[in-house]
């Protein structure tokens, strides 16, 4: 919190900063992944993230996933060359298991200066 290169792996375009991980900014989709959670069998968690998406010149979507299950996502419109940024602060209750314990954050598109920035990812025990 925020994601750091020493704790997360990245594929696709982007870079790491002190206060965030930037995904894309040209060159297609990008993902950061963290999967070294030690889960004995299963545990209820609340996963929260503060992130932003930016469209330039087209729209994009940033999704937070547990394994392949999308927990939540944020999009920005595809109005050509509108150059807008939209921030999100979302969370979801879910269950991590020993076989499904990888957090994936994916920015769907990276044409031009389109990007997604992840400012924080917080995982708390939950009682839902």
Coordinates of N, CA, C and O in Angstrom, one line a residue, residues 1-10 15-22 32-34 118-121:
X1 N 0.8 -1.2 0.0 CA 0.0 0.0 0.0 C 0.9 1.2 0.0 O 1.3 1.7 1.1
X2 N 1.3 1.8 -1.1 CA 0.9 1.4 -2.5 C 1.7 0.2 -3.0 O 2.7 -0.2 -2.4
X3 N 1.3 -0.5 -4.1 CA 2.0 -1.6 -4.6 C 3.4 -1.3 -5.0 O 3.7 -0.2 -5.5
X4 N 4.4 -2.1 -4.6 CA 5.8 -1.9 -4.8 C 6.4 -3.0 -5.7 O 5.9 -4.1 -5.6
X5 N 7.4 -2.6 -6.5 CA 8.0 -3.6 -7.4 C 8.6 -4.8 -6.7 O 8.7 -5.9 -7.3
X6 N 9.0 -4.6 -5.5 CA 9.6 -5.7 -4.7 C 8.6 -6.7 -4.2 O 9.0 -7.8 -3.9
X7 N 7.3 -6.3 -4.2 CA 6.3 -7.2 -3.7 C 5.3 -7.7 -4.8 O 4.6 -8.7 -4.5
X8 N 5.2 -7.0 -5.9 CA 4.3 -7.4 -7.0 C 5.1 -7.7 -8.2 O 6.2 -7.1 -8.4
X9 N 4.6 -8.5 -9.1 CA 5.2 -8.6 -10.5 C 4.3 -7.9 -11.5 O 3.1 -7.7 -11.3
X10 N 5.0 -7.5 -12.6 CA 4.2 -6.7 -13.6 C 4.5 -7.3 -15.0 O 5.6 -7.7 -15.3
X15 N 5.1 1.5 -15.1 CA 6.3 1.7 -14.3 C 5.8 1.9 -12.8 O 4.7 2.0 -12.5
X16 N 6.8 1.8 -11.9 CA 6.6 2.0 -10.5 C 7.0 3.4 -10.1 O 8.1 3.9 -10.5
X17 N 6.2 4.0 -9.2 CA 6.6 5.3 -8.6 C 6.5 5.1 -7.1 O 6.0 4.1 -6.6
X18 N 6.9 6.1 -6.3 CA 6.8 6.0 -4.8 C 5.4 5.9 -4.4 O 5.1 5.2 -3.4
X19 N 4.4 6.6 -5.0 CA 3.1 6.6 -4.5 C 2.1 5.8 -5.3 O 0.9 5.7 -5.0
X20 N 2.5 5.1 -6.4 CA 1.6 4.3 -7.2 C 2.3 3.4 -8.2 O 3.5 3.6 -8.4
X21 N 1.5 2.5 -8.7 CA 2.0 1.7 -9.9 C 1.2 2.1 -11.1 O 0.0 2.2 -11.0
X22 N 1.8 2.5 -12.1 CA 1.1 2.9 -13.4 C 1.1 1.7 -14.3 O 2.2 1.1 -14.6
X32 N -0.5 -6.1 -12.8 CA 0.3 -6.4 -11.7 C -0.3 -7.5 -10.9 O -1.5 -7.6 -10.8
X33 N 0.5 -8.4 -10.3 CA 0.1 -9.6 -9.6 C 0.8 -9.7 -8.3 O 2.0 -9.5 -8.2
X34 N 0.0 -10.2 -7.3 CA 0.6 -10.6 -6.0 C 0.0 -11.9 -5.6 O -1.3 -12.0 -5.6
X118 N -2.6 2.6 -9.7 CA -3.1 1.9 -8.5 C -2.3 2.6 -7.3 O -1.1 2.5 -7.2
X119 N -3.1 3.3 -6.5 CA -2.5 4.0 -5.3 C -2.5 3.1 -4.1 O -1.6 3.2 -3.3
X120 N -3.4 2.2 -3.9 CA -3.4 1.3 -2.8 C -4.2 0.1 -3.0 O -5.2 0.1 -3.8
X121 N -3.8 -1.0 -2.4 CA -4.6 -2.3 -2.3 C -4.5 -2.7 -0.9 O -3.5 -2.9 -0.3

